Coordinates of C-alpha atoms and ligand atoms in Angstrom, one line a residue:
X1 CA 153.3 -50.5 -17.1
X2 CA 155.9 -47.5 -17.7
X3 CA 154.5 -45.0 -20.3
X4 CA 158.4 -45.0 -21.2
X5 CA 157.8 -49.0 -21.6
X6 CA 155.0 -49.2 -24.2
X7 CA 156.2 -45.6 -25.9
X8 CA 159.4 -47.8 -26.9
X9 CA 157.6 -50.4 -27.9
X10 CA 154.6 -48.7 -30.3
X11 CA 158.4 -46.9 -31.3
X12 CA 158.9 -50.7 -32.6
X13 CA 155.8 -52.4 -33.6
X14 CA 153.1 -49.7 -34.5
X15 CA 152.0 -50.3 -38.5
X16 CA 151.9 -47.3 -40.0
X17 CA 148.6 -47.8 -42.0
X18 CA 145.4 -49.1 -39.4
X19 CA 145.2 -53.0 -40.0
X20 CA 141.5 -53.9 -39.5
X21 CA 139.9 -56.3 -38.7
X22 CA 138.9 -57.7 -42.1
X23 CA 139.3 -55.8 -45.8
X24 CA 137.4 -56.8 -48.8
X25 CA 139.4 -58.2 -51.7
X26 CA 138.0 -56.3 -54.2
X27 CA 138.6 -56.5 -58.6
X28 CA 140.2 -54.5 -60.4
X29 CA 138.7 -51.0 -61.1
X30 CA 138.5 -51.9 -64.8
X31 CA 136.8 -55.5 -64.7
X32 CA 134.0 -53.9 -63.0
X33 CA 133.8 -51.2 -65.4
X34 CA 134.0 -54.0 -68.0
X35 CA 130.5 -55.9 -66.7
X36 CA 128.6 -52.2 -65.8
X37 CA 128.6 -51.5 -69.6
X38 CA 126.4 -54.2 -70.5
X39 CA 124.4 -52.6 -67.7
X40 CA 124.4 -49.4 -69.4
X41 CA 123.8 -51.4 -72.8
X42 CA 121.1 -53.1 -71.5
X43 CA 119.8 -50.7 -69.3
X44 CA 118.6 -52.6 -66.1
X45 CA 119.4 -52.1 -63.0
X46 CA 117.8 -54.2 -60.9
X47 CA 114.7 -56.8 -60.7
X48 CA 116.5 -59.9 -61.7
X49 CA 118.7 -58.7 -64.8
X50 CA 121.2 -60.9 -66.2
X51 CA 124.2 -60.4 -63.7
X52 CA 121.7 -61.4 -60.7
X53 CA 120.5 -64.3 -63.2
X54 CA 123.9 -65.2 -63.9
X55 CA 125.9 -65.0 -60.1
X56 CA 123.0 -66.7 -59.0
X57 CA 124.0 -70.0 -61.3
X58 CA 128.0 -69.5 -60.4
X59 CA 127.1 -69.3 -56.7
X60 CA 124.6 -72.9 -57.0
X61 CA 127.3 -74.2 -58.2
X62 CA 130.3 -72.9 -55.9
X63 CA 128.7 -73.5 -52.8
X64 CA 126.7 -77.2 -54.0
X65 CA 122.9 -76.3 -53.1
X66 CA 120.1 -76.6 -55.8
X67 CA 118.7 -73.3 -55.1
X68 CA 120.1 -69.5 -54.2
X69 CA 117.9 -66.8 -53.6
X70 CA 119.8 -64.0 -53.6
X71 CA 118.7 -60.4 -51.7
X72 CA 120.0 -57.0 -51.0
X73 CA 121.4 -58.4 -48.0
X74 CA 121.5 -61.2 -45.3
X75 CA 119.5 -59.5 -42.8
X76 CA 116.1 -59.3 -45.0
X77 CA 116.6 -62.8 -46.4
X78 CA 116.9 -63.9 -42.1
X79 CA 113.4 -62.0 -42.7
X80 CA 112.2 -63.8 -45.5
X81 CA 113.0 -67.3 -44.4
X82 CA 110.9 -66.5 -41.0
X83 CA 108.3 -65.7 -43.5
X84 CA 108.1 -67.6 -46.2
X85 CA 108.2 -70.8 -43.7
X86 CA 105.1 -69.6 -42.5
X87 CA 107.0 -69.0 -38.9
X88 CA 104.4 -66.5 -37.9
X89 CA 103.8 -67.3 -34.0
X90 CA 105.4 -68.6 -30.8
X91 CA 108.9 -68.5 -29.9
X92 CA 112.7 -69.6 -31.6
X93 CA 115.3 -71.0 -29.9
X94 CA 118.8 -69.4 -30.5
X95 CA 121.6 -68.0 -29.4
X96 CA 122.1 -64.8 -27.8
X97 CA 126.6 -65.1 -29.1
X98 CA 125.5 -63.5 -32.5
X99 CA 125.0 -60.2 -34.2
X100 CA 122.3 -58.1 -33.8
X101 CA 120.6 -58.4 -37.3
X102 CA 119.6 -62.9 -36.0
X103 CA 117.6 -61.9 -33.2
X104 CA 116.0 -58.2 -34.3
X105 CA 114.5 -60.9 -37.6
X106 CA 112.8 -62.8 -35.0
X107 CA 111.5 -59.4 -32.7
X108 CA 110.5 -58.0 -36.8
X109 CA 108.4 -61.5 -36.7
X110 CA 106.6 -60.5 -33.8
X111 CA 108.6 -63.9 -32.4
X112 CA 109.8 -64.7 -29.5
X113 CA 114.1 -65.7 -29.0
X114 CA 114.1 -68.2 -26.4
X115 CA 118.5 -68.2 -25.8
X116 CA 120.1 -71.1 -25.2
X117 CA 124.0 -70.9 -24.1
X118 CA 126.7 -71.8 -26.5
X119 CA 129.0 -75.0 -26.8
X120 CA 132.4 -73.8 -24.5
X121 CA 134.1 -75.4 -27.4
X122 CA 132.2 -74.2 -30.9
X123 CA 130.1 -71.0 -29.3
X124 CA 127.2 -72.4 -31.6
X125 CA 124.0 -73.5 -30.0
X126 CA 124.6 -76.1 -27.4
X127 CA 122.8 -79.0 -27.8
X128 CA 122.6 -80.0 -25.0
X129 CA 120.9 -77.2 -23.3
X130 CA 117.9 -77.0 -26.4
X131 CA 115.5 -79.8 -26.0
X132 CA 114.7 -77.6 -22.1
X133 CA 114.1 -74.7 -23.4
X134 CA 111.0 -76.2 -26.3
X135 CA 107.6 -75.6 -25.1
X136 CA 104.8 -76.4 -26.9
X137 CA 104.9 -72.5 -28.3
X138 CA 108.0 -73.5 -30.1
X139 CA 108.2 -73.4 -33.6
X140 CA 112.0 -73.6 -34.6
X141 CA 115.4 -73.4 -34.2
X142 CA 117.9 -71.0 -35.5
X143 CA 121.6 -71.4 -35.1
X144 CA 124.2 -69.9 -36.6
X145 CA 127.6 -70.6 -37.7
X146 CA 129.7 -68.5 -35.6
X147 CA 132.2 -67.4 -37.4
X148 CA 131.9 -70.3 -40.2
X149 CA 131.9 -73.0 -37.3
X150 CA 128.9 -75.2 -38.3
X151 CA 126.4 -76.0 -35.3
X152 CA 126.1 -79.6 -34.6
X153 CA 124.2 -79.6 -37.4
X154 CA 122.7 -83.6 -36.8
X155 CA 122.3 -83.7 -33.5
X156 CA 120.0 -80.2 -33.8
X157 CA 118.4 -81.7 -36.7
X158 CA 117.6 -85.2 -34.8
X159 CA 116.1 -82.3 -31.5
X160 CA 114.3 -80.7 -34.5
X161 CA 112.9 -83.8 -35.9
X162 CA 111.9 -85.1 -33.0
X163 CA 110.3 -82.2 -32.1
X164 CA 108.6 -81.4 -35.1
X165 CA 110.6 -77.7 -35.4
X166 CA 111.6 -75.9 -38.3
X167 CA 115.9 -75.6 -38.5
X168 CA 117.0 -72.2 -39.9
X169 CA 120.2 -71.2 -40.1
X170 CA 122.1 -68.2 -40.0
X171 CA 125.3 -68.7 -42.1
X172 CA 126.2 -65.3 -43.0
X173 CA 129.6 -66.4 -41.3
X174 CA 129.9 -69.9 -44.0
X175 CA 131.2 -69.1 -47.4
X176 CA 132.1 -72.3 -49.0
X177 CA 132.1 -74.0 -46.2
X178 CA 132.1 -77.7 -46.0
X179 CA 130.4 -80.2 -43.1
X180 CA 131.9 -84.0 -43.5
X181 CA 132.0 -83.4 -47.2
X182 CA 128.8 -81.7 -48.0
X183 CA 128.5 -78.2 -47.9
X184 CA 127.1 -76.4 -44.7
X185 CA 124.1 -74.6 -46.4
X186 CA 122.6 -78.0 -47.5
X187 CA 121.7 -79.0 -44.2
X188 CA 118.4 -77.7 -42.1
X189 CA 115.4 -76.2 -43.6
X190 CA 117.2 -72.6 -45.0
X191 CA 120.5 -71.0 -44.6
X192 CA 121.3 -67.5 -44.8
X193 CA 124.0 -66.1 -45.7
X194 CA 125.4 -62.6 -46.1
X195 CA 127.6 -60.8 -48.8
X196 CA 128.7 -57.6 -46.5
X197 CA 131.1 -55.6 -46.8
X198 CA 133.0 -57.4 -44.7
X199 CA 132.5 -60.9 -45.7
X200 CA 134.5 -63.3 -47.1
X201 CA 132.4 -63.2 -50.3
X202 CA 131.1 -59.8 -51.4
X203 CA 128.3 -58.0 -53.0
X204 CA 129.1 -54.7 -51.0
X205 CA 125.7 -55.1 -49.3
X206 CA 124.0 -58.5 -49.9
X207 CA 123.4 -61.9 -49.0
X208 CA 121.0 -65.1 -49.9
X209 CA 118.8 -67.8 -48.6
X210 CA 119.5 -71.9 -49.2
X211 CA 115.8 -73.2 -49.4
X212 CA 115.7 -77.2 -49.5
X213 CA 113.1 -77.3 -52.0
X214 CA 111.7 -75.7 -55.2
X215 CA 108.5 -74.7 -53.3
X216 CA 110.4 -72.3 -50.9
X217 CA 112.9 -71.0 -53.4
X218 CA 109.3 -69.9 -55.8
X219 CA 107.9 -68.8 -52.7
X220 CA 110.8 -66.7 -51.1
X221 CA 111.3 -65.1 -54.8
X222 CA 108.0 -63.4 -54.3
X223 CA 108.2 -62.8 -51.3
X224 CA 111.5 -60.6 -51.5
X225 CA 109.4 -58.9 -54.8
X226 CA 106.4 -57.3 -53.0
X227 CA 104.6 -60.5 -53.0
X228 CA 104.0 -60.1 -56.7
X229 CA 103.3 -63.3 -58.9
X230 CA 102.3 -61.1 -62.0
X231 CA 100.9 -57.4 -63.2
X232 CA 97.7 -58.2 -61.4
X233 CA 98.3 -60.3 -58.7
X234 CA 99.9 -59.8 -55.4
X235 CA 99.7 -62.6 -53.4
X236 CA 100.6 -61.6 -50.0
X237 CA 102.5 -58.9 -48.0
X238 CA 105.2 -59.2 -49.4
X239 CA 109.1 -56.9 -48.7
X240 CA 111.9 -55.7 -51.1
X241 CA 114.9 -57.8 -51.1
X242 CA 116.2 -57.8 -54.5
X243 CA 119.9 -58.0 -55.4
X244 CA 120.0 -55.4 -57.9
X245 CA 122.8 -55.4 -60.9
X246 CA 125.5 -53.5 -59.6
X247 CA 126.1 -56.2 -56.7
X248 CA 126.0 -58.5 -58.8
X249 CA 128.2 -57.3 -61.1
X250 CA 131.0 -56.9 -57.3
X251 CA 129.8 -60.7 -56.4
X252 CA 130.6 -62.1 -60.3
X253 CA 134.3 -60.8 -60.1
X254 CA 134.6 -62.0 -56.3
X255 CA 133.7 -65.1 -57.4
X256 CA 136.4 -65.8 -59.4
X257 CA 139.0 -64.8 -57.0
X258 CA 137.2 -66.6 -53.3
X259 CA 139.5 -69.6 -53.7
X260 CA 142.8 -67.9 -53.6
X261 CA 141.0 -65.9 -50.5
X262 CA 140.9 -68.6 -48.6
X263 CA 143.9 -70.2 -49.2
X264 CA 145.4 -66.4 -48.0
X265 CA 144.0 -66.2 -45.2
X266 CA 144.3 -70.1 -44.1
X267 CA 147.7 -69.4 -43.9
X268 CA 146.5 -65.8 -41.8
X269 CA 145.4 -68.4 -39.6
X270 CA 148.4 -71.0 -39.8
X271 CA 151.1 -68.5 -39.1
X272 CA 148.5 -67.2 -35.9
X273 CA 148.1 -70.6 -34.7
X274 CA 151.5 -71.2 -34.3
X275 CA 152.9 -68.0 -32.7
X276 CA 150.3 -68.1 -30.4
X277 CA 149.8 -71.4 -29.1
X278 CA 151.9 -71.5 -27.0
X279 CA 150.8 -68.3 -25.0
X280 CA 149.7 -68.4 -21.6
X281 CA 146.1 -66.6 -20.9
X282 CA 145.8 -67.2 -24.8
X283 CA 143.3 -70.1 -25.8
X284 CA 142.9 -70.4 -30.1
X285 CA 139.3 -72.6 -30.1
X286 CA 139.6 -75.6 -31.8
X287 CA 137.5 -76.6 -35.0
X288 CA 136.5 -80.7 -35.4
X289 CA 138.8 -82.4 -38.5
X290 CA 134.8 -82.5 -40.2
X291 CA 134.9 -78.7 -41.3
X292 CA 136.9 -77.9 -43.7
X293 CA 137.4 -74.0 -43.1
X294 CA 137.1 -70.7 -45.0
X295 CA 139.0 -68.9 -42.0
X296 CA 136.5 -66.1 -42.1
X297 CA 137.6 -65.0 -38.7
X298 CA 140.6 -65.5 -36.3
X299 CA 138.5 -65.6 -32.8
X300 CA 141.1 -65.8 -29.8
X301 CA 140.0 -66.2 -25.9
X302 CA 142.3 -64.7 -23.5
X303 CA 141.4 -65.6 -20.0
X304 CA 142.9 -62.5 -17.6
X305 CA 144.7 -64.7 -14.7
X306 CA 146.7 -66.7 -17.0
X307 CA 147.5 -64.5 -19.5
X308 CA 148.1 -60.7 -17.1
X309 CA 145.9 -58.9 -18.5
X310 CA 142.1 -59.2 -19.5
X311 CA 140.7 -59.0 -23.3
X312 CA 139.5 -55.0 -22.8
X313 CA 142.9 -53.9 -21.7
X314 CA 144.6 -56.0 -24.6
X315 CA 142.0 -54.6 -26.9
X316 CA 142.4 -51.6 -26.3
X317 CA 146.2 -51.7 -26.2
X318 CA 146.2 -52.7 -29.7
X319 CA 144.8 -50.0 -31.2
X320 CA 148.0 -48.1 -29.5
X321 CA 149.7 -49.6 -32.4
X322 CA 147.2 -49.6 -35.7
X323 CA 145.7 -53.1 -34.6
X324 CA 141.5 -52.4 -34.9
X325 CA 140.5 -56.4 -33.5
X326 CA 137.1 -56.4 -32.4
X327 CA 134.6 -58.0 -29.9
X328 CA 132.6 -60.1 -31.9
X329 CA 130.4 -60.5 -30.1
X330 CA 129.8 -58.3 -27.0
X331 CA 128.1 -57.8 -25.7
X332 CA 125.5 -61.0 -25.8
X333 CA 122.2 -60.3 -27.2
X334 CA 120.2 -61.4 -24.7
X335 CA 122.0 -57.7 -23.0
X336 CA 120.1 -55.8 -25.1
X337 CA 117.5 -53.7 -23.7
X338 CA 114.9 -55.3 -26.3
X339 CA 115.4 -58.7 -25.0
X340 CA 117.2 -58.8 -21.4
X341 CA 114.0 -59.0 -19.7
X342 CA 113.3 -61.8 -21.2
X343 CA 113.5 -65.0 -19.1
X344 CA 115.9 -67.0 -20.6
X345 CA 117.4 -63.5 -21.4
X346 CA 119.0 -64.4 -17.4
X347 CA 122.7 -64.1 -17.5
X348 CA 122.7 -67.5 -14.7
X349 CA 121.2 -69.5 -17.6
X350 CA 124.1 -68.3 -20.5
X351 CA 127.1 -68.8 -17.9
X352 CA 129.1 -70.1 -20.4
X353 CA 127.7 -67.6 -23.4
X354 CA 128.7 -64.7 -20.8
X355 CA 132.0 -65.8 -19.9
X356 CA 133.1 -66.2 -23.6
X357 CA 131.7 -62.9 -24.9
X358 CA 133.9 -61.4 -22.2
X359 CA 137.0 -63.1 -23.0
X360 CA 136.9 -63.3 -27.3
X361 CA 138.7 -60.8 -29.3
X362 CA 138.8 -61.4 -33.5
X363 CA 142.1 -60.8 -34.4
X364 CA 142.8 -58.7 -38.3
X365 CA 142.6 -61.9 -41.0
X366 CA 141.5 -61.2 -44.8
X367 CA 143.5 -62.4 -47.8
X368 CA 145.9 -59.4 -48.4
X369 CA 147.0 -59.1 -45.0
X370 CA 150.7 -59.1 -44.9
X371 CA 153.2 -61.3 -43.4
X372 CA 155.0 -58.9 -41.2
X373 CA 151.3 -57.5 -40.7
X374 CA 150.3 -61.1 -38.8
X375 CA 153.5 -61.1 -37.2
X376 CA 153.3 -57.9 -35.7
X377 CA 150.0 -58.9 -33.7
X378 CA 151.7 -61.9 -32.5
X379 CA 154.1 -60.0 -31.5
X380 CA 152.4 -57.5 -29.8
X381 CA 149.8 -60.6 -28.5
X382 CA 153.1 -62.4 -26.8
X383 CA 154.6 -58.9 -25.5
X384 CA 151.7 -56.8 -24.5
X385 CA 150.5 -58.7 -21.0
X386 CA 154.5 -58.6 -20.2
X387 CA 154.9 -55.1 -20.8
X388 CA 152.3 -54.4 -18.7
X389 CA 153.5 -57.0 -16.4
X390 CA 157.1 -54.5 -15.9
X391 CA 159.5 -56.5 -17.7
X392 CA 159.3 -55.6 -21.3
X393 CA 160.8 -57.9 -24.9
X394 CA 160.8 -54.7 -26.6
X395 CA 164.4 -54.8 -28.6
X396 CA 163.3 -58.6 -29.9
X397 CA 162.6 -58.6 -33.5
X398 CA 159.0 -59.1 -34.6
X399 CA 158.4 -62.1 -35.3
X400 CA 159.1 -63.8 -38.7
X401 CA 157.0 -64.1 -41.7
X402 CA 157.1 -68.1 -41.0
X403 CA 156.5 -67.8 -37.5
Ligands
T4K501 N1 124.0 -62.7 -39.0 C1 125.1 -62.8 -38.5 C2 125.7 -63.6 -37.5 C3 126.0 -61.8 -38.6 O1 127.8 -61.2 -38.6 C4 125.5 -60.3 -39.8 C5 126.6 -59.4 -39.9 C6 124.3 -61.2 -40.0 C7 124.0 -61.7 -39.5 C8 123.7 -59.5 -40.8 O2 123.9 -59.8 -42.2 P1 123.5 -58.7 -43.4 O3 122.4 -58.2 -43.0 O4 125.4 -57.3 -42.8 O5 124.4 -58.7 -44.6 C9 130.2 -56.0 -39.6 C10 129.3 -55.4 -40.9 O6 128.5 -54.7 -40.5 C11 128.1 -56.8 -40.4 O7 127.6 -57.5 -41.9 C12 128.6 -58.3 -40.2 N2 127.4 -60.0 -39.9 C13 129.3 -57.6 -38.5 C14 130.2 -59.4 -38.7 O8 130.0 -57.4 -39.1 P2 130.7 -53.9 -38.0 O9 129.8 -52.8 -37.5 O10 131.4 -54.3 -37.3 O11 131.3 -53.3 -39.7 P3 132.3 -52.4 -39.1 O12 131.6 -51.3 -40.0 O13 132.2 -51.5 -38.0 O14 133.7 -53.3 -40.0 C15 134.0 -53.9 -39.3 C16 135.6 -53.4 -40.0 O15 135.3 -54.1 -41.6 C17 136.0 -52.0 -40.5 O16 136.7 -52.0 -39.4 C18 136.5 -52.0 -41.9 C19 136.2 -53.1 -42.8 N3 135.7 -52.8 -43.5 C20 134.3 -52.2 -43.7 C21 133.7 -52.2 -44.5 C22 131.8 -51.6 -44.4 C23 136.2 -53.2 -44.7 O17 137.2 -52.7 -44.6 N4 134.9 -52.0 -45.9 C24 133.7 -51.5 -45.5 O18 132.8 -51.2 -46.1 O19 129.6 -54.9 -38.3

């Protein structure tokens, strides 16, 4: 590529401030301070404070679940989910195409992760490949609703029922998602959702478990509070997984705007969908019409041969324009030093995961993202391979807001 052509394009399209993969939509500081005044008055900072209780109730309603245990973050929640279900030895079938937390919680519970390949359409557990991984030591299936796109929850449940396994979902990305008109958190024995700063709904750090039964709800509450059942009674080795009042206050305010956040993200997703649908080599994964999406992420696959550049090339070039897309999730967890010697981690067993991890790029998407920013990303994804190939289209205008 001629440096001059690229420089021209940069002069034309570079954004004046960084465009990150996501940004939290925060309430006004005044509103937050208003809620903190109550915290100051009560001098109650954590351990199931008033705001914590309110958030738990409001989230149950919003998410359509009967029980919800709030947590300091999603990782500790997932760690506790396994403990609460008594999954304390053996193997757990899971996906390598996820954030490290999913697999690390298995390791921290001394469970052996068994990697199963991913579905080429949903990028979630490949249901046809699950049963071949089941052994007498298998205790559970841990699926991830990657990018908020649900796993094949019905078939996973059938397999689990046939083999007497628990089903746990890492629903970190799936806040508010519905599948066949039913809240996604209602599927499986327990689901975890994350409220990290990078998530659709945030408490800064935070998360929750949605257990099916009241019994599990009670057990999780004990386990996330050191196992303390009363002033003089500790029922077992619990941990500190509690959410504090500062997190709960932020959550209460963010919950008010989450519907609008989803609507705005859908608009960005619509622009990307329209603007990129005919770009050769750029694949926008299909989402089933049974899914009511939250648009937490906007992944695309970059097929090098048709596109004229590989995913890493595009990722790096976008940075020159102040656009920070992310390679969620590269490398696969099965490639980490801690897991790569497991028999199930062999790349030959995970061909779809290996390919998708090399091709996927998550484009920026969040509620406050401006239309001209989405239009610029579209224009760059369209033009950059032609520039690399030598024939610049620079001079064309950035796509209009309603592209
Ligand atoms: N399971 C799955 C499938 C997950 O994706 C995650 C978390 C978990 C489990 C664990 O849940 P938690 O224990 O976190 O509740 C981020 C997040 O740290 C992580 O929570 C998230 N997944 C993952 C997908 O993304 P990084 O390393 O990419 O974060 P970072 O700091 O590079 O942030 C990405 C972009 O977000 C920044 O470029 C700008 C923006 N950002 C970030 C932060 C922290 C902000 O605008 N404000 C912020 O405060 O992992």
